[in-house]
Backbone as a chain_set.jsonl record, in Angstrom:
{"seq": "MSVRSEIANKVSELSRENLTLRNQLEEFEKSQDKRIDEIFCEFLTVLDTFERAEQTIKERELDKDETTKKAINRLLNAKRKALGVLEKFNVQKIEFENNKSIEELCEVADTEPDPGRETGDIVSIEKQGYTRQGHLIRPAEVIIVKN", "coords": {"N": [[-42.446, -9.713, -39.463], [-39.397, -8.946, -40.959], [-36.59, -10.954, -42.032], [-34.256, -9.565, -41.95], [-34.77, -7.492, -40.08], [-35.218, -9.072, -37.847], [-32.692, -10.172, -37.478], [-31.27, -7.819, -36.999], [-32.485, -7.028, -34.58], [-31.731, -9.179, -32.961], [-28.927, -8.903, -32.996], [-28.722, -6.427, -31.767], [-29.767, -7.083, -29.23], [-27.861, -8.963, -28.392], [-25.646, -7.291, -28.296], [-26.371, -5.593, -26.176], [-26.422, -7.482, -24.089], [-23.756, -8.26, -24.132], [-22.513, -5.847, -23.367], [-23.582, -5.596, -20.793], [-22.468, -7.887, -19.579], [-19.748, -7.233, -19.784], [-19.665, -4.984, -18.109], [-20.365, -6.208, -15.682], [-18.186, -7.926, -15.38], [-16.122, -6.052, -15.15], [-16.864, -4.79, -12.72], [-16.621, -6.993, -11.005], [-13.855, -7.483, -11.227], [-12.895, -5.097, -10.116], [-13.861, -5.361, -7.48], [-12.43, -7.601, -6.679], [-9.828, -6.629, -6.868], [-9.951, -4.684, -4.889], [-10.298, -6.315, -2.667], [-7.87, -7.696, -2.676], [-6.155, -5.554, -2.109], [-7.029, -5.03, 0.505], [-6.169, -7.369, 1.764], [-3.391, -7.097, 1.486], [-3.062, -4.818, 3.064], [-3.58, -5.864, 5.604], [-1.426, -7.594, 5.734], [0.593, -5.72, 5.797], [0.432, -4.775, 8.394], [1.713, -6.73, 9.82], [4.297, -6.375, 8.911], [4.698, -3.821, 9.967], [4.91, -4.487, 12.674], [7.357, -5.838, 12.736], [8.994, -3.678, 12.03], [8.647, -1.938, 14.229], [9.688, -3.574, 16.261], [12.333, -3.832, 15.396], [13.14, -1.176, 15.602], [12.931, -0.794, 18.379], [14.89, -2.603, 19.24], [17.197, -1.325, 18.275], [17.046, 1.126, 19.657], [17.351, 0.273, 22.32], [19.8, -0.736, 22.152], [20.271, -3.447, 21.749], [21.443, -4.832, 19.809], [24.156, -5.005, 20.006], [25.644, -7.064, 21.199], [27.278, -9.925, 19.955], [26.151, -12.551, 19.696], [23.457, -12.055, 20.185], [23.018, -10.293, 18.108], [23.218, -11.99, 15.862], [20.979, -13.627, 16.3], [18.935, -11.744, 16.089], [19.256, -10.988, 13.407], [18.522, -13.396, 12.15], [15.842, -13.478, 12.905], [14.936, -11.195, 11.612], [15.065, -12.026, 9.023], [12.577, -12.957, 8.284], [11.223, -10.573, 7.974], [12.575, -9.53, 5.75], [11.821, -11.424, 3.85], [9.076, -10.946, 3.781], [9.091, -8.368, 2.72], [10.048, -9.037, 0.216], [7.859, -10.455, -0.818], [6.003, -8.384, -1.011], [7.27, -6.793, -2.934], [7.217, -8.527, -5.117], [4.53, -8.463, -5.788], [4.205, -5.91, -6.611], [3.841, -3.988, -4.604], [4.6, -1.022, -3.168], [6.634, 1.085, -1.121], [5.726, 4.358, -0.194], [7.47, 7.067, -1.4], [8.612, 10.209, -0.433], [9.366, 12.908, -2.182], [11.969, 15.203, -1.71], [11.306, 15.29, 0.939], [8.725, 16.28, 1.339], [5.335, 16.536, 2.255], [2.535, 14.917, 0.721], [-0.683, 15.508, 0.12], [-2.628, 13.621, -0.851], [-1.413, 11.209, -0.364], [-0.84, 10.839, 2.282], [-1.68, 10.879, 5.803], [-2.012, 13.296, 8.251], [-0.629, 12.943, 11.308], [0.24, 14.519, 13.344], [1.416, 17.856, 14.074], [4.231, 20.069, 14.067], [5.831, 23.065, 15.083], [8.422, 24.724, 13.282], [10.533, 27.051, 12.644], [12.709, 27.06, 10.927], [12.123, 25.471, 8.809], [9.935, 24.629, 6.025], [6.337, 24.874, 5.983], [4.583, 21.861, 5.843], [6.728, 20.222, 5.377], [8.031, 17.01, 6.076], [8.431, 15.826, 9.286], [8.625, 13.382, 10.615], [7.961, 9.978, 9.71], [5.43, 8.145, 10.834], [4.035, 5.834, 10.272], [4.563, 3.769, 7.579], [3.473, 4.408, 4.237], [1.81, 2.825, 1.446], [1.649, 1.843, -2.012], [-0.035, 0.054, -4.63], [0.413, -1.204, -7.735], [0.324, 1.385, -8.682], [-1.804, 2.644, -7.345], [-3.104, 3.959, -4.266], [-2.871, 2.03, -1.343], [-2.508, 2.145, 1.349], [-2.343, 5.001, 3.259], [0.473, 7.02, 4.264], [1.31, 7.743, 7.643], [2.083, 10.736, 9.015], [4.178, 13.188, 10.662], [4.191, 16.575, 10.393], [5.707, 19.767, 9.561], [4.314, 22.738, 10.751], [3.907, 26.011, 10.531]], "CA": [[-41.153, -9.097, -39.331], [-38.48, -9.492, -41.958], [-35.396, -11.633, -41.534], [-33.27, -8.507, -41.708], [-35.081, -6.822, -38.812], [-35.0, -10.053, -36.786], [-31.24, -10.233, -37.272], [-30.891, -6.545, -36.381], [-32.937, -7.089, -33.188], [-30.889, -10.152, -32.252], [-27.607, -8.274, -32.851], [-28.9, -5.395, -30.743], [-29.938, -7.782, -27.955], [-26.561, -9.527, -28.033], [-24.771, -6.169, -27.948], [-26.741, -5.171, -24.814], [-25.96, -8.528, -23.176], [-22.3, -8.153, -24.113], [-22.196, -4.679, -22.553], [-23.921, -5.951, -19.409], [-21.448, -8.823, -19.102], [-18.487, -6.485, -19.63], [-19.803, -4.172, -16.895], [-20.308, -7.117, -14.541], [-16.804, -8.371, -15.263], [-15.354, -4.913, -14.639], [-17.209, -4.655, -11.3], [-16.022, -8.136, -10.321], [-12.414, -7.242, -11.162], [-12.68, -4.022, -9.133], [-14.072, -5.888, -6.135], [-11.309, -8.491, -6.389], [-8.683, -5.756, -6.652], [-10.144, -4.076, -3.568], [-10.057, -7.375, -1.681], [-6.415, -7.915, -2.654], [-5.598, -4.42, -1.368], [-7.339, -5.25, 1.922], [-5.276, -8.433, 2.243], [-2.057, -6.514, 1.628], [-3.087, -3.921, 4.234], [-3.419, -6.725, 6.776], [-0.045, -8.067, 5.664], [1.446, -4.596, 6.175], [0.455, -4.647, 9.85], [2.765, -7.648, 10.271], [5.546, -5.678, 8.609], [4.8, -2.746, 10.962], [5.368, -5.096, 13.916], [8.795, -6.04, 12.566], [9.655, -2.368, 12.042], [8.668, -1.457, 15.623], [10.628, -4.413, 17.004], [13.685, -3.454, 14.971], [13.401, 0.143, 16.179], [13.148, -1.012, 19.811], [16.197, -3.255, 19.362], [18.236, -0.303, 18.077], [16.959, 2.095, 20.757], [17.863, -0.356, 23.542], [21.142, -1.199, 21.799], [20.322, -4.901, 21.931], [22.153, -5.41, 18.67], [25.606, -4.84, 20.214], [26.209, -8.379, 21.513], [27.399, -10.692, 18.709], [25.188, -13.658, 19.681], [22.134, -11.433, 20.037], [22.98, -9.728, 16.761], [22.927, -13.093, 14.944], [19.583, -14.028, 16.524], [18.108, -10.668, 15.536], [19.337, -11.107, 11.944], [17.686, -14.54, 11.747], [14.459, -13.046, 13.077], [14.613, -10.2, 10.587], [14.928, -12.696, 7.721], [11.134, -12.993, 7.987], [10.888, -9.234, 7.465], [13.105, -9.437, 4.383], [10.965, -12.258, 2.989], [7.815, -10.213, 3.637], [9.358, -7.29, 1.76], [10.15, -9.687, -1.093], [6.487, -10.739, -1.273], [5.417, -7.1, -1.423], [7.905, -6.406, -4.197], [6.731, -9.44, -6.165], [3.181, -8.06, -6.173], [4.255, -4.494, -6.953], [3.463, -3.134, -3.48], [5.786, -0.189, -2.969], [6.623, 2.133, -0.108], [5.604, 5.709, -0.74], [8.652, 7.915, -1.204], [8.249, 11.623, -0.479], [10.45, 13.664, -2.784], [12.4, 16.377, -0.946], [10.7, 15.205, 2.271], [7.504, 17.103, 1.343], [4.107, 15.732, 2.337], [1.609, 14.969, -0.41], [-1.98, 15.338, 0.773], [-3.331, 12.41, -1.289], [-0.666, 10.002, -0.002], [-0.558, 10.741, 3.708], [-2.555, 11.437, 6.824], [-1.198, 14.024, 9.21], [-0.866, 12.465, 12.669], [0.537, 15.629, 14.251], [2.198, 18.94, 13.484], [5.204, 20.714, 14.95], [6.39, 24.287, 14.505], [9.871, 24.746, 13.051], [10.753, 28.228, 11.8], [13.781, 26.811, 9.963], [11.637, 24.6, 7.734], [8.677, 25.037, 5.402], [5.117, 24.165, 6.339], [4.369, 20.691, 4.979], [7.889, 19.319, 5.425], [7.814, 15.859, 6.947], [9.332, 15.703, 10.431], [8.837, 11.941, 10.728], [6.929, 9.076, 9.194], [5.039, 7.281, 11.944], [3.659, 4.559, 9.664], [4.827, 3.826, 6.143], [2.37, 4.274, 3.31], [2.123, 1.932, 0.331], [0.822, 1.805, -3.214], [0.039, -1.201, -5.383], [0.122, -0.968, -9.148], [0.083, 2.808, -8.914], [-2.869, 3.266, -6.548], [-2.88, 3.958, -2.825], [-3.552, 1.002, -0.545], [-2.475, 2.63, 2.72], [-1.623, 6.269, 3.333], [1.491, 7.155, 5.3], [0.961, 8.608, 8.766], [3.257, 11.594, 9.133], [4.205, 14.409, 11.444], [4.711, 17.6, 9.486], [5.953, 21.123, 10.072], [3.23, 23.707, 10.537], [4.312, 27.299, 11.145]], "C": [[-40.196, -9.775, -40.318], [-37.264, -10.132, -41.279], [-34.347, -10.596, -41.148], [-33.534, -7.818, -40.363], [-34.914, -7.784, -37.627], [-33.514, -10.154, -36.442], [-30.766, -8.967, -36.565], [-31.3, -6.53, -34.902], [-32.05, -8.026, -32.369], [-29.487, -9.576, -32.01], [-27.668, -7.211, -31.761], [-29.006, -6.013, -29.352], [-28.606, -8.349, -27.479], [-25.569, -8.432, -27.634], [-25.065, -5.68, -26.535], [-26.251, -6.19, -23.788], [-24.446, -8.483, -23.022], [-21.866, -6.992, -23.215], [-22.465, -4.958, -21.075], [-22.862, -6.879, -18.823], [-20.099, -8.132, -18.898], [-18.519, -5.643, -18.356], [-19.717, -5.042, -15.642], [-18.881, -7.611, -14.303], [-15.929, -7.26, -14.676], [-15.617, -4.711, -13.143], [-16.591, -5.788, -10.487], [-14.517, -7.923, -10.157], [-12.085, -6.151, -10.154], [-12.835, -4.541, -7.713], [-12.936, -6.823, -5.726], [-10.044, -7.687, -6.105], [-8.76, -5.115, -5.266], [-9.849, -5.1, -2.478], [-8.561, -7.68, -1.561], [-5.735, -6.792, -1.885], [-5.837, -4.587, 0.129], [-6.425, -6.319, 2.522], [-3.872, -7.884, 2.443], [-2.0, -5.55, 2.809], [-2.936, -4.716, 5.526], [-1.983, -7.234, 6.864], [0.913, -6.965, 6.129], [1.491, -4.403, 7.688], [1.502, -5.586, 10.455], [4.123, -6.99, 10.049], [5.773, -4.533, 9.599], [5.343, -3.286, 12.283], [6.873, -5.352, 13.864], [9.536, -4.706, 12.661], [9.746, -1.814, 13.462], [9.662, -2.258, 16.456], [12.071, -4.038, 16.667], [14.082, -2.104, 15.566], [13.704, 0.02, 17.677], [14.518, -1.641, 20.06], [17.31, -2.229, 19.249], [18.246, 0.705, 19.221], [17.573, 1.545, 22.034], [19.269, -0.917, 23.355], [21.32, -2.696, 22.059], [21.114, -5.584, 20.83], [23.672, -5.293, 18.801], [26.301, -6.176, 20.482], [26.177, -9.246, 20.248], [26.375, -11.827, 18.608], [23.776, -13.122, 19.468], [21.962, -10.88, 18.631], [22.638, -10.801, 15.721], [21.469, -13.535, 15.063], [18.623, -12.995, 15.916], [18.103, -10.753, 14.012], [18.502, -12.274, 11.432], [16.208, -14.176, 11.834], [14.04, -12.086, 11.954], [14.627, -10.776, 9.171], [13.465, -12.765, 7.31], [10.684, -11.646, 7.44], [11.351, -9.096, 6.016], [12.264, -10.263, 3.408], [9.621, -11.575, 2.751], [7.981, -9.074, 2.641], [9.478, -7.847, 0.344], [8.776, -10.01, -1.676], [5.837, -9.448, -1.766], [5.975, -6.666, -2.776], [7.377, -7.243, -5.356], [5.359, -9.01, -6.684], [3.052, -6.549, -6.379], [3.667, -3.591, -5.865], [4.716, -2.351, -3.11], [5.56, 0.849, -1.879], [6.485, 3.478, -0.805], [6.867, 6.482, -0.387], [8.213, 9.364, -1.371], [9.455, 12.436, -0.944], [10.709, 14.937, -1.982], [11.743, 16.445, 0.434], [9.471, 16.105, 2.431], [6.289, 16.187, 1.395], [3.259, 15.954, 1.096], [0.249, 14.576, 0.141], [-2.673, 14.032, 0.427], [-2.677, 11.124, -0.788], [-0.404, 9.862, 1.49], [-1.668, 11.336, 4.563], [-1.652, 12.091, 7.854], [-1.588, 13.569, 10.615], [-0.665, 13.586, 13.678], [1.315, 16.687, 13.475], [3.139, 19.502, 14.539], [5.68, 21.998, 14.295], [7.908, 24.145, 14.341], [10.159, 25.897, 12.099], [11.83, 28.038, 10.73], [13.352, 25.958, 8.78], [10.302, 25.115, 7.21], [7.505, 24.229, 5.934], [4.901, 23.037, 5.331], [5.56, 19.763, 4.906], [7.592, 18.189, 6.404], [8.884, 15.832, 8.029], [9.668, 14.228, 10.625], [7.662, 11.185, 10.123], [6.635, 8.082, 10.307], [4.635, 5.891, 11.451], [3.848, 4.715, 8.164], [3.53, 3.701, 5.35], [2.798, 3.433, 2.119], [1.142, 2.109, -0.822], [0.954, 0.416, -3.825], [-0.428, -0.907, -6.791], [-0.343, 0.475, -9.378], [-1.064, 3.429, -8.14], [-2.614, 3.048, -5.056], [-3.612, 2.798, -2.15], [-3.508, 1.342, 0.941], [-1.703, 3.942, 2.757], [-0.563, 6.22, 4.43], [0.921, 8.027, 6.41], [2.209, 9.408, 9.088], [3.043, 12.701, 10.16], [4.86, 15.443, 10.553], [4.949, 18.92, 10.217], [4.718, 21.975, 9.76], [3.618, 24.97, 11.303], [3.153, 28.276, 11.128]], "O": [[-40.192, -10.995, -40.48], [-36.968, -9.874, -40.112], [-33.646, -10.74, -40.146], [-32.599, -7.59, -39.595], [-34.519, -7.369, -36.538], [-33.133, -10.212, -35.273], [-29.956, -9.034, -35.64], [-30.532, -6.064, -34.06], [-31.668, -7.716, -31.241], [-28.928, -9.749, -30.927], [-26.765, -7.112, -30.93], [-28.399, -5.517, -28.403], [-28.26, -8.231, -26.303], [-24.748, -8.629, -26.738], [-24.143, -5.383, -25.774], [-25.725, -5.814, -22.741], [-23.919, -8.645, -21.922], [-20.957, -7.14, -22.399], [-21.665, -4.596, -20.212], [-22.413, -6.678, -17.694], [-19.391, -8.426, -17.935], [-17.538, -5.586, -17.614], [-19.077, -4.665, -14.66], [-18.43, -7.702, -13.161], [-15.095, -7.512, -13.806], [-14.677, -4.483, -12.38], [-16.09, -5.554, -9.387], [-13.967, -8.153, -9.08], [-11.107, -6.263, -9.416], [-12.038, -4.205, -6.836], [-12.527, -6.837, -4.565], [-9.278, -8.027, -5.204], [-7.755, -5.019, -4.561], [-9.216, -4.774, -1.475], [-8.055, -7.895, -0.46], [-4.831, -7.05, -1.091], [-4.945, -4.316, 0.934], [-5.965, -6.184, 3.656], [-3.23, -8.17, 3.454], [-0.976, -5.478, 3.488], [-2.238, -4.284, 6.442], [-1.401, -7.292, 7.947], [1.922, -7.246, 6.777], [2.491, -3.914, 8.213], [2.104, -5.271, 11.481], [4.996, -7.05, 10.915], [6.903, -4.297, 10.026], [6.145, -2.623, 12.942], [7.58, -5.109, 14.841], [10.584, -4.62, 13.3], [10.784, -1.285, 13.862], [10.395, -1.69, 17.265], [12.92, -3.941, 17.553], [15.225, -1.914, 15.982], [14.629, 0.659, 18.18], [15.222, -1.249, 20.991], [18.261, -2.251, 20.031], [19.309, 1.096, 19.702], [18.247, 2.277, 22.759], [19.852, -1.494, 24.273], [22.368, -3.146, 22.523], [21.416, -6.775, 20.914], [24.395, -5.463, 17.819], [27.429, -6.387, 20.036], [25.162, -9.293, 19.552], [25.795, -12.039, 17.543], [23.004, -13.662, 18.676], [20.888, -10.987, 18.038], [21.858, -10.549, 14.803], [20.804, -13.786, 14.058], [17.619, -13.356, 15.302], [17.05, -10.604, 13.392], [17.846, -12.16, 10.396], [15.421, -14.519, 10.952], [12.93, -12.169, 11.427], [14.245, -10.092, 8.222], [13.142, -12.646, 6.127], [9.851, -11.59, 6.535], [10.611, -8.606, 5.163], [12.026, -9.843, 2.275], [9.089, -11.62, 1.642], [7.104, -8.842, 1.809], [9.058, -7.203, -0.617], [8.554, -9.861, -2.877], [5.196, -9.43, -2.816], [5.231, -6.226, -3.652], [7.122, -6.725, -6.444], [5.057, -9.169, -7.866], [1.958, -5.987, -6.331], [3.069, -2.557, -6.165], [5.753, -2.927, -2.782], [4.473, 1.408, -1.729], [7.057, 3.702, -1.872], [7.275, 6.541, 0.773], [7.525, 9.706, -2.332], [10.424, 12.626, -0.209], [9.777, 15.655, -1.622], [11.636, 17.519, 1.026], [9.209, 16.626, 3.515], [6.217, 15.19, 0.676], [3.265, 17.032, 0.502], [0.053, 13.442, 0.578], [-3.249, 13.39, 1.305], [-3.308, 10.067, -0.786], [0.191, 8.875, 1.923], [-2.466, 12.162, 4.119], [-0.651, 11.511, 8.277], [-2.717, 13.776, 11.059], [-1.305, 13.614, 14.729], [1.802, 16.442, 12.371], [2.878, 19.421, 15.739], [5.91, 22.029, 13.086], [8.58, 23.523, 15.163], [10.044, 25.743, 10.884], [11.861, 28.77, 9.741], [14.131, 25.746, 7.85], [9.63, 25.92, 7.854], [7.649, 23.059, 6.291], [5.023, 23.236, 4.122], [5.436, 18.636, 4.427], [6.969, 18.407, 7.443], [10.08, 15.818, 7.739], [10.833, 13.86, 10.779], [6.54, 11.685, 10.041], [7.49, 7.277, 10.676], [4.867, 4.893, 12.134], [3.358, 5.668, 7.558], [2.611, 2.982, 5.744], [3.985, 3.332, 1.811], [-0.02, 2.47, -0.634], [1.922, -0.302, -3.573], [-1.538, -0.417, -7.002], [-1.263, 0.741, -10.152], [-1.291, 4.633, -8.258], [-1.984, 2.069, -4.654], [-4.811, 2.603, -2.353], [-4.358, 0.893, 1.709], [-0.547, 3.997, 2.339], [-0.689, 5.472, 5.4], [0.141, 8.942, 6.148], [3.26, 8.846, 9.395], [1.919, 13.09, 10.478], [5.948, 15.222, 10.022], [4.461, 19.146, 11.324], [4.167, 21.931, 8.66], [3.652, 24.996, 12.533], [3.291, 29.406, 11.595]]}, "num_chains": 1, "name": "protein.A"}
């Protein structure tokens, strides 16, 4: 075998190894990205707990007393810090333009008839949905109009 063909074979072999390593790296990065999304989903359940607590406080009007109001604000500082962490890592709440559901971004928890509104309009968001770096990490759970 000539030197030229040996070099060509070696270059070809190195190119295949390079491609294999690139594919392995890409798969590793995807798996790490998926794991990060899973961690943020767990983190979001903590945020959900704060949201439910805040909703209960407002429903029961526990935020009317000044002393209680201060205690609640201190407690909700943890929520604000959690939101700051999400923002830092580009985790964003899904916003529904014109209050219209988007099939890829939400799961329908229930439907309600409302002749005054269009089918697919969001009645309420039961659980916030989130994206990270432009891809869905948790769909929103919504109640929509269905006529």
